[in-house]
Short mmCIF file of N, CA and C in Angstrom, two decimals:
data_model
loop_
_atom_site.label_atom_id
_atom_site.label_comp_id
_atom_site.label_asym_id
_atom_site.label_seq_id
_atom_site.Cartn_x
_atom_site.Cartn_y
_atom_site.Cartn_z
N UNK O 1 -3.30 58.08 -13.86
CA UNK O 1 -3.32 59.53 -13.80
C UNK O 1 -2.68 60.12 -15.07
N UNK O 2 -1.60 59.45 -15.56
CA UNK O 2 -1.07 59.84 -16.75
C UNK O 2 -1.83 60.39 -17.65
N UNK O 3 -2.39 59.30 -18.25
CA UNK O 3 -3.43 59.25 -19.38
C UNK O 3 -4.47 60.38 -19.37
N UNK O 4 -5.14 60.58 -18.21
CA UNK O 4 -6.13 61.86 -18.13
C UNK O 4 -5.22 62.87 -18.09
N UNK O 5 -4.12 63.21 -17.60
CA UNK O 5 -3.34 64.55 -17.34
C UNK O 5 -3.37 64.84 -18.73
N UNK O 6 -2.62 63.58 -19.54
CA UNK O 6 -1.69 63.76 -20.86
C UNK O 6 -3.32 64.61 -22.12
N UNK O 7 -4.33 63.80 -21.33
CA UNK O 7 -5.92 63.95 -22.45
C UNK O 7 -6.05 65.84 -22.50
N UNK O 8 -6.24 66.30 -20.54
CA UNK O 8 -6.12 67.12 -20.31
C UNK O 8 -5.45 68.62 -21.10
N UNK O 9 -3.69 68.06 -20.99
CA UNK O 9 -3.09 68.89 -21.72
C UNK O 9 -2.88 68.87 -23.18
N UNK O 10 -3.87 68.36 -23.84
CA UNK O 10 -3.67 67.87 -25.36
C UNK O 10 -4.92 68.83 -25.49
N UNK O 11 -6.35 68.70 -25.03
CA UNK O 11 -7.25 69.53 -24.96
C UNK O 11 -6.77 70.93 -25.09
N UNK O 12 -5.91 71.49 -23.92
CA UNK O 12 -5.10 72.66 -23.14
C UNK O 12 -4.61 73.41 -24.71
N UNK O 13 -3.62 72.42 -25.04
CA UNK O 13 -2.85 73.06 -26.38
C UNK O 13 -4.31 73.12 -27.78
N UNK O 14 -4.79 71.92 -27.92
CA UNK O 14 -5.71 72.35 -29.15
C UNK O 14 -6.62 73.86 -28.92
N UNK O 15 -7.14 74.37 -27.86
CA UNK O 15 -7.44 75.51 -27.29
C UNK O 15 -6.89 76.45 -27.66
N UNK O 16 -5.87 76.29 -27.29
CA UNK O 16 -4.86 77.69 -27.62
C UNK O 16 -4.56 77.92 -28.83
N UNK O 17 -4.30 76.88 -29.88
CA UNK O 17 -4.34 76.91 -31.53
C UNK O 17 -5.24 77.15 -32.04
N UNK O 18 -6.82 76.56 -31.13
CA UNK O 18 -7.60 77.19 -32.31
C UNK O 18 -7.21 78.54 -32.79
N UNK O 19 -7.66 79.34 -32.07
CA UNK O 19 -7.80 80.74 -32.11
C UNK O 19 -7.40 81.28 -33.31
N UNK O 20 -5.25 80.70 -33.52
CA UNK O 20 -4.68 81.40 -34.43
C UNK O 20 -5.38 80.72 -35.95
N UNK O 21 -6.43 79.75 -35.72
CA UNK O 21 -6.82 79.18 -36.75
C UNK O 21 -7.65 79.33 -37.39
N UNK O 22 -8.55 80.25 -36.63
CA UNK O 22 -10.22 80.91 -36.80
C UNK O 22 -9.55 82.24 -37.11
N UNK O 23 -8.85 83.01 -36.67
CA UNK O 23 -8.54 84.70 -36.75
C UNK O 23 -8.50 84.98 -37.59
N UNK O 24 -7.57 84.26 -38.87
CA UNK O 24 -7.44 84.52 -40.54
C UNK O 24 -8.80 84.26 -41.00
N UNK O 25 -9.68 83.20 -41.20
CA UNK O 25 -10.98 83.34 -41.84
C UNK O 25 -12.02 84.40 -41.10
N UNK O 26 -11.90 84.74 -39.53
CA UNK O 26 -12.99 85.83 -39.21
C UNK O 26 -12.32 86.96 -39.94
N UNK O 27 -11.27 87.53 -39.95
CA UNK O 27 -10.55 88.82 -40.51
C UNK O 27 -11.40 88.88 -42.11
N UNK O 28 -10.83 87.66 -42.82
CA UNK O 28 -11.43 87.50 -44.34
C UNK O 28 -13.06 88.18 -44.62
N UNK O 29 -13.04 87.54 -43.60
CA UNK O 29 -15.09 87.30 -43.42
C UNK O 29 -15.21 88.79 -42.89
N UNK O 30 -14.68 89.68 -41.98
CA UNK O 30 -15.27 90.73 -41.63
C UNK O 30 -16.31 90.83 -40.19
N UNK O 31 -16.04 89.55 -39.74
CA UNK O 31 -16.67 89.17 -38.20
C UNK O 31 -16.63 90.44 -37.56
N UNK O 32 -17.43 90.77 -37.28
CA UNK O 32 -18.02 92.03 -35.99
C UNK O 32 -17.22 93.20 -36.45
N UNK O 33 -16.77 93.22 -37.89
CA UNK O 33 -15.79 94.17 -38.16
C UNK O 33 -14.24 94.04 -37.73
N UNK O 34 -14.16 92.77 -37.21
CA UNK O 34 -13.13 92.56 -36.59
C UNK O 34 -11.57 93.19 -37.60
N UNK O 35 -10.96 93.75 -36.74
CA UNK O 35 -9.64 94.08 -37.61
C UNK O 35 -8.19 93.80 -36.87
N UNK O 36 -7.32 93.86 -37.93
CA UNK O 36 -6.26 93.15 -37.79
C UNK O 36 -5.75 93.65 -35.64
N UNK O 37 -5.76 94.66 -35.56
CA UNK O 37 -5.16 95.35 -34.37
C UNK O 37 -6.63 95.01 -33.04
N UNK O 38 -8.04 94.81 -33.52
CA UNK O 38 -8.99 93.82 -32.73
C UNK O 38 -8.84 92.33 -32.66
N UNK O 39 -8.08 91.90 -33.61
CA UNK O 39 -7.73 90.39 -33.36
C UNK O 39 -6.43 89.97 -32.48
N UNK O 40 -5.65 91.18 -32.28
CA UNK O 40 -4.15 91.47 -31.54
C UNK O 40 -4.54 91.88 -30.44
N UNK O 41 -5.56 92.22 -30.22
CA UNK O 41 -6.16 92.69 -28.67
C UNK O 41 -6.99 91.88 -27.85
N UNK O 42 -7.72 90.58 -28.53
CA UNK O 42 -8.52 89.29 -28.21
C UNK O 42 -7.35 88.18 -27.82
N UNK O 43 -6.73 88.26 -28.71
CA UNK O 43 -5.39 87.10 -28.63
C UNK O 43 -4.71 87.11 -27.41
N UNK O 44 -4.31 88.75 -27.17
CA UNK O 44 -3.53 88.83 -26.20
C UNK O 44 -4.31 89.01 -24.42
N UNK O 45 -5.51 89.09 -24.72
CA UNK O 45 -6.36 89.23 -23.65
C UNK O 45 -6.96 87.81 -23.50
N UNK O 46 -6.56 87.00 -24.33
CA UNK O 46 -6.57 85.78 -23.87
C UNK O 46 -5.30 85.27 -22.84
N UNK O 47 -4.25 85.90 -23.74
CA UNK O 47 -3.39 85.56 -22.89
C UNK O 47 -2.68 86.29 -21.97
N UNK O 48 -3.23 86.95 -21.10
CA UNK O 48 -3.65 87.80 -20.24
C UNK O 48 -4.38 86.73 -19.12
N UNK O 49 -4.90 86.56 -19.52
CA UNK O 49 -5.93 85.40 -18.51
C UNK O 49 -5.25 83.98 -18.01
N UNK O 50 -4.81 83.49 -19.42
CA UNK O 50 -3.53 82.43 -19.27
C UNK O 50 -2.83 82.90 -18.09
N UNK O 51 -2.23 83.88 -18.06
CA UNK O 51 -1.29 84.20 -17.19
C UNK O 51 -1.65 84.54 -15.95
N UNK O 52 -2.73 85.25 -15.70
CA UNK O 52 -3.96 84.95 -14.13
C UNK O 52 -3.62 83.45 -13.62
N UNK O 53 -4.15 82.72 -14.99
CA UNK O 53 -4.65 81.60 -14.36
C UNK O 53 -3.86 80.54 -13.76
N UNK O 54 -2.04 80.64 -14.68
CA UNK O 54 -1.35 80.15 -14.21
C UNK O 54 -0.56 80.42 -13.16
N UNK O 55 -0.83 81.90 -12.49
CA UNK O 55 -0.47 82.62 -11.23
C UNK O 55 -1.31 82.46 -10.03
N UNK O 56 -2.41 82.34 -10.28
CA UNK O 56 -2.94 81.89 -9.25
C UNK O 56 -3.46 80.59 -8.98
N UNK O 57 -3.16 79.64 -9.93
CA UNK O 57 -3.35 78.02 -9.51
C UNK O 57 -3.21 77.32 -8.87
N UNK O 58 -1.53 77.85 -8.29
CA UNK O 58 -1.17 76.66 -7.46
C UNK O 58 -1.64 76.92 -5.70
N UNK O 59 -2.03 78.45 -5.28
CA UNK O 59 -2.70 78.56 -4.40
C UNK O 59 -4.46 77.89 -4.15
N UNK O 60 -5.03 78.18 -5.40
CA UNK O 60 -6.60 77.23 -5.40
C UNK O 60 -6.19 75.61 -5.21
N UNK O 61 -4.99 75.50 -5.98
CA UNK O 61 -5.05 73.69 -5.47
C UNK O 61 -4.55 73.43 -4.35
N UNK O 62 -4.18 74.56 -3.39
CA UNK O 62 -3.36 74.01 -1.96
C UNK O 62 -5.00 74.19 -1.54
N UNK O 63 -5.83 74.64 -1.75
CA UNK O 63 -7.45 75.21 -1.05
C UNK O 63 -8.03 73.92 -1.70
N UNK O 64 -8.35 73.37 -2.71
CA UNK O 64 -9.19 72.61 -2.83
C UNK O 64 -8.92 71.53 -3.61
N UNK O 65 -7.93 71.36 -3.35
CA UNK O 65 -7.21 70.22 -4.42
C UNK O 65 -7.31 69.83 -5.80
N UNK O 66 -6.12 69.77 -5.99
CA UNK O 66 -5.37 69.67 -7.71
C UNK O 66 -6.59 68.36 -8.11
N UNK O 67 -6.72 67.82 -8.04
CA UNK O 67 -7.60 66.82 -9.40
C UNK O 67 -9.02 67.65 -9.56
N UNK O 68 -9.52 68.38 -8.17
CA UNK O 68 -10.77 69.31 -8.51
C UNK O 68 -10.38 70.33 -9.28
N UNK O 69 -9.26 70.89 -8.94
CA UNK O 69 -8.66 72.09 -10.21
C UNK O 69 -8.55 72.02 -11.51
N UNK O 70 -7.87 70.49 -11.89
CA UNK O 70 -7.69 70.34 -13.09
C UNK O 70 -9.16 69.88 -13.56
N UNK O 71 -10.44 69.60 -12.81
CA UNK O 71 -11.36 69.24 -13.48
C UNK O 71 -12.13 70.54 -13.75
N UNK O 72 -11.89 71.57 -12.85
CA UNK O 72 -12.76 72.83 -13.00
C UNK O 72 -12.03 73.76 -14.20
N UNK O 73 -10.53 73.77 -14.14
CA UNK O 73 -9.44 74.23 -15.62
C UNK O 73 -10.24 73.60 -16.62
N UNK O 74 -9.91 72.79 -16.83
CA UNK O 74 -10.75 71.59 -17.96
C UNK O 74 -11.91 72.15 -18.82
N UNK O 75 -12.92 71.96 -17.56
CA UNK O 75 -14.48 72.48 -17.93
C UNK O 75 -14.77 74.05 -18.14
N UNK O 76 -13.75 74.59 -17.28
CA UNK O 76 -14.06 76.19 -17.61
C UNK O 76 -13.09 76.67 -18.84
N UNK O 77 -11.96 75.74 -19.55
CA UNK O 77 -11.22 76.67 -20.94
C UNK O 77 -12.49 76.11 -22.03
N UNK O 78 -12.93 74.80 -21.88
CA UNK O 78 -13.86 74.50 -22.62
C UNK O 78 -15.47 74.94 -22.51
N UNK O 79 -15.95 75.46 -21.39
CA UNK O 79 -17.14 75.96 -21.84
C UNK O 79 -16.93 77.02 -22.60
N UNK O 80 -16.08 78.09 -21.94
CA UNK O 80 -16.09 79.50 -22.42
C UNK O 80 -15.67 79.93 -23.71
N UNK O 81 -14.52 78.93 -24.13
CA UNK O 81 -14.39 78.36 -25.88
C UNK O 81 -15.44 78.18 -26.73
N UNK O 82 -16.22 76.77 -25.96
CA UNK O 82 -17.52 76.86 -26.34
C UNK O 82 -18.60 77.98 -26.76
N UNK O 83 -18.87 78.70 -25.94
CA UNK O 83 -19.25 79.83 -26.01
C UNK O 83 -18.71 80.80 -27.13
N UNK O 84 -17.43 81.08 -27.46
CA UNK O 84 -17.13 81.70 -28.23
C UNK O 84 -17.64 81.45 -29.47
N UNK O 85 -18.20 80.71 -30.17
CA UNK O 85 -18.70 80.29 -31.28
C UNK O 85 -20.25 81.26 -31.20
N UNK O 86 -20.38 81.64 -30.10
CA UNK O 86 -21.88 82.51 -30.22
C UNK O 86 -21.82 83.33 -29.69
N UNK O 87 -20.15 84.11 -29.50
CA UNK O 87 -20.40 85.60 -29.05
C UNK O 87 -20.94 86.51 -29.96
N UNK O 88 -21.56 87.24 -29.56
CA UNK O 88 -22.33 88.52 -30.29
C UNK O 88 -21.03 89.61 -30.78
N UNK O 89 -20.29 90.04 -30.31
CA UNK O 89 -19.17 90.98 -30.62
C UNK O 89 -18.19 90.84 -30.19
N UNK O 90 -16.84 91.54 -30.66
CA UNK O 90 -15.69 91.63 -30.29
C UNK O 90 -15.11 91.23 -29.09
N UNK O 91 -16.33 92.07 -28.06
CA UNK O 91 -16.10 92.79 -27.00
C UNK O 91 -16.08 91.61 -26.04
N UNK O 92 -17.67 90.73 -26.31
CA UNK O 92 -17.78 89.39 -25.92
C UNK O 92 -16.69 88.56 -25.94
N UNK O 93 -16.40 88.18 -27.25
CA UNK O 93 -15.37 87.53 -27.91
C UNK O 93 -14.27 87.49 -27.24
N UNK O 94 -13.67 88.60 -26.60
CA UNK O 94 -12.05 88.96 -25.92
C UNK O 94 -12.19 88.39 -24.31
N UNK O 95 -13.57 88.73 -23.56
CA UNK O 95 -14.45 88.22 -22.44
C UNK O 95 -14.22 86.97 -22.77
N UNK O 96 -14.41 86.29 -23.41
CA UNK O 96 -14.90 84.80 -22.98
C UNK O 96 -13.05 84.28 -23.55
N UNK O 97 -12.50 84.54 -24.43
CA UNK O 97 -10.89 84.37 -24.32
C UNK O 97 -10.25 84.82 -23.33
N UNK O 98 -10.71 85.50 -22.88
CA UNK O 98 -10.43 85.99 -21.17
C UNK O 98 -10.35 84.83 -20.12
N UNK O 99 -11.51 84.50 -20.23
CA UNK O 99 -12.12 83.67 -19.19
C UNK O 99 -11.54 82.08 -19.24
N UNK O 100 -11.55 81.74 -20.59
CA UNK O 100 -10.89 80.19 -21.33
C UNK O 100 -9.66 80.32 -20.78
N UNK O 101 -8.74 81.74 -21.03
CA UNK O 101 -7.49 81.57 -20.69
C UNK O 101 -7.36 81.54 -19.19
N UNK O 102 -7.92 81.70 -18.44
CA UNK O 102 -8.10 81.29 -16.87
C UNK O 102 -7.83 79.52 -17.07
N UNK O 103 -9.17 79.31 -17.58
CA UNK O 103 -8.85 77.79 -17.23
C UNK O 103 -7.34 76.94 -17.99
N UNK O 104 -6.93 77.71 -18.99
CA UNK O 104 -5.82 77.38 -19.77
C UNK O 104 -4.36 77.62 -18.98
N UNK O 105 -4.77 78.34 -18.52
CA UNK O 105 -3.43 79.02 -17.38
C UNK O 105 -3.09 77.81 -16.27
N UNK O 106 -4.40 77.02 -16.04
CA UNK O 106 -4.19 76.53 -14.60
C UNK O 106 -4.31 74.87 -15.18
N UNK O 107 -4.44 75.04 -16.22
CA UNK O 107 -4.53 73.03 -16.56
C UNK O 107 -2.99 72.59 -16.63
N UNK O 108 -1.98 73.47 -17.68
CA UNK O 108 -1.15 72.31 -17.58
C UNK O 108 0.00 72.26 -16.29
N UNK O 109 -0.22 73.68 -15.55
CA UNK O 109 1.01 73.63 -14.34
C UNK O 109 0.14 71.97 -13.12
N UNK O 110 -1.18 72.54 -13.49
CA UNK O 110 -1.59 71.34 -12.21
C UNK O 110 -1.46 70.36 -12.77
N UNK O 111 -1.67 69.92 -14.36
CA UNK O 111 -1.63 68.21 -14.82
C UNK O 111 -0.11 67.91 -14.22
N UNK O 112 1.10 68.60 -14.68
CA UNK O 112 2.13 68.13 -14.32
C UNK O 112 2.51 68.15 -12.86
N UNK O 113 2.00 68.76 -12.00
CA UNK O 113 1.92 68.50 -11.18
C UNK O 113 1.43 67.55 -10.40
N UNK O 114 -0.36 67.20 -11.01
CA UNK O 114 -0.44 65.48 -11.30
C UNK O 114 0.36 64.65 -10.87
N UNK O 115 0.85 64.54 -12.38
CA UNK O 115 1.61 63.56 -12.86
C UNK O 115 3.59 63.49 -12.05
N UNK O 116 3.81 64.58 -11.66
CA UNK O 116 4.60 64.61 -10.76
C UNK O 116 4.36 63.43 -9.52
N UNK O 117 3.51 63.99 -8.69
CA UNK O 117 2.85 63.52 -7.57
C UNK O 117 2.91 62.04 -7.79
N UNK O 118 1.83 61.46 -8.45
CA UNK O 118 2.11 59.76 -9.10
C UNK O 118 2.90 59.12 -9.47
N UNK O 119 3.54 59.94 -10.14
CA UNK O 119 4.98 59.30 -11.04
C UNK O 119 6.09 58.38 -9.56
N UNK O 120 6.17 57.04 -9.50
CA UNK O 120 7.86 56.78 -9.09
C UNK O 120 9.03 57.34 -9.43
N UNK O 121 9.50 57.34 -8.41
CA UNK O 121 10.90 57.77 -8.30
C UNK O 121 11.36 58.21 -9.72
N UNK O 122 12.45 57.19 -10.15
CA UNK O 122 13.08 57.68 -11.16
C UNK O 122 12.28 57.89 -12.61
N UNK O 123 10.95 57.76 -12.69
CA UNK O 123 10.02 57.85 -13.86
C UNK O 123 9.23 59.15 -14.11
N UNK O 124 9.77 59.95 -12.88
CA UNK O 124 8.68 61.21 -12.94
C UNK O 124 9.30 62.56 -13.72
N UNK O 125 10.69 62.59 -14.11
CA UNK O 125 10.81 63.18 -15.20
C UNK O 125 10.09 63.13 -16.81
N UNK O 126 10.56 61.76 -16.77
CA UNK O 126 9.79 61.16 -18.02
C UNK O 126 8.63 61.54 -18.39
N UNK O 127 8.01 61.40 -16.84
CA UNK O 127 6.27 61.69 -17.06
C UNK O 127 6.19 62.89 -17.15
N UNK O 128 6.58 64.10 -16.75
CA UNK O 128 6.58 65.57 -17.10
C UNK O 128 6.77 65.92 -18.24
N UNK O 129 7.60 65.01 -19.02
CA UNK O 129 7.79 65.12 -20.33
C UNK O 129 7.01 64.56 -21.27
N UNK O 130 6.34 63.39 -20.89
CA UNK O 130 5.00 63.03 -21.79
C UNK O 130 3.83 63.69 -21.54
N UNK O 131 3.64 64.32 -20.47
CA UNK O 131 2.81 65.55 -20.92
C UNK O 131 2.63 66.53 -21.18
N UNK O 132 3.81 66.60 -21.52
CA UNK O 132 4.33 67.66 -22.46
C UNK O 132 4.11 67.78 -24.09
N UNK O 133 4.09 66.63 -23.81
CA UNK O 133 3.71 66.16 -25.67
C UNK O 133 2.38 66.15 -26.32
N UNK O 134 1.77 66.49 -24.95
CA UNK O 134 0.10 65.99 -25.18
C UNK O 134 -0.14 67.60 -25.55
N UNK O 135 0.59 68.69 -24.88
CA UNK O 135 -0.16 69.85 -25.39
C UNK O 135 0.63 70.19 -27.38
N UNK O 136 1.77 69.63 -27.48
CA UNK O 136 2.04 69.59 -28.46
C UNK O 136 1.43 68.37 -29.76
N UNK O 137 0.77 67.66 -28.98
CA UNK O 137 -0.10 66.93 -30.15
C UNK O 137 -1.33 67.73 -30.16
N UNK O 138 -1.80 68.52 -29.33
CA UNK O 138 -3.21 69.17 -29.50
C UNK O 138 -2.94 69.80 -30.42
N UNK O 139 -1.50 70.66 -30.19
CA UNK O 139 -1.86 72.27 -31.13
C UNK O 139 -1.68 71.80 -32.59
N UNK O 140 -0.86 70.52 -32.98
CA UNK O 140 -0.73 69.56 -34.30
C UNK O 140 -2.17 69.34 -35.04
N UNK O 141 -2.85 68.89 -34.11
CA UNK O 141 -4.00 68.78 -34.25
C UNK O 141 -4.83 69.58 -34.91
N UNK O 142 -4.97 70.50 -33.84
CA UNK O 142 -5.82 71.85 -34.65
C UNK O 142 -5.18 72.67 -35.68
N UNK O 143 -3.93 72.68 -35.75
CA UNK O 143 -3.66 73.44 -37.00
C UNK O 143 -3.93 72.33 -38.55
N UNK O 144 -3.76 70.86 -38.47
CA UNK O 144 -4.25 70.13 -39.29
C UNK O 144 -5.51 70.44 -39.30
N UNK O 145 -6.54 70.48 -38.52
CA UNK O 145 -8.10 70.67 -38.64
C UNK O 145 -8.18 71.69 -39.36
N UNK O 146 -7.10 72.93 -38.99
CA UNK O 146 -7.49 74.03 -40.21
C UNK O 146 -6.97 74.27 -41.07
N UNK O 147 -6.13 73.73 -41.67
CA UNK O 147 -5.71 73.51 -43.01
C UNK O 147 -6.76 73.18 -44.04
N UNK O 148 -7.48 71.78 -43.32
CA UNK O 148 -8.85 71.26 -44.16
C UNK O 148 -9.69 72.08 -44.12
#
């Protein structure tokens, strides 16, 4: 269970970095007209959603259980990410960071929760803490990707 939680929240964090990594070249570029105070209003309406998502998580996983949660978190910060690469406008754009941050909200409280659950006795601190690292190797990640 580790290993997928830890994959999970490494995904979770590269997600959340892109963004600040793409915002400086769309600004440059002039994307949808995008401007500095429209890129402060996408960002934060992402995380807006984050915060939905991590408020209402732990009630959907008492309803349908945490490994279906973390697989539906998963698939829904990454389609709608996905998607963002072909929003038409702003407006789209803040919508579908909307929506990502839902699934971003609810991946890493349930991975560690996971990994709680599995973990033995005296090892399940530990394990809260190695997946902890996984969202901090993501966001490592993507800010190296955009450097290059």
């Amino acid at each position: 269970m580790l290993p997928l939680c830890w994959a999970a929240v490494l995904l979770d964090g590269f997600d959340l970095v892109v963004l600040g990594s793409v915002l400086p070249v769309m600004l440059d570029e002039g994307a949808w007209g995008l401007t500095p105070a429209s890129a402060s209003v996408v960002s934060t309406v992402g995380l807006i959603g984050m915060m939905v998502g991590a408020l209402t998580i732990g009630t959907v996983t008492d309803l349908i259980g945490r490994r279906k949660v973390l697989l539906v978190a998963v698939s829904t910060f990454s389609l709608f990410t996905l998607l963002c690469a072909v929003a038409p406008s702003v407006f789209a754009f803040g919508l579908l960071r909307f929506l990502a941050g839902l699934g971003l909200g609810g991946c890493l409280p349930t991975a560690i929760t996971l990994t709680t659950e599995y973990a033995r006795g005296s090892w399940r601190s530990s394990a809260t803490t190695t997946i902890m690292t996984g969202y901090h190797v993501g966001a490592v990640l993507t800010a190296l990707l955009g450097i290059g």
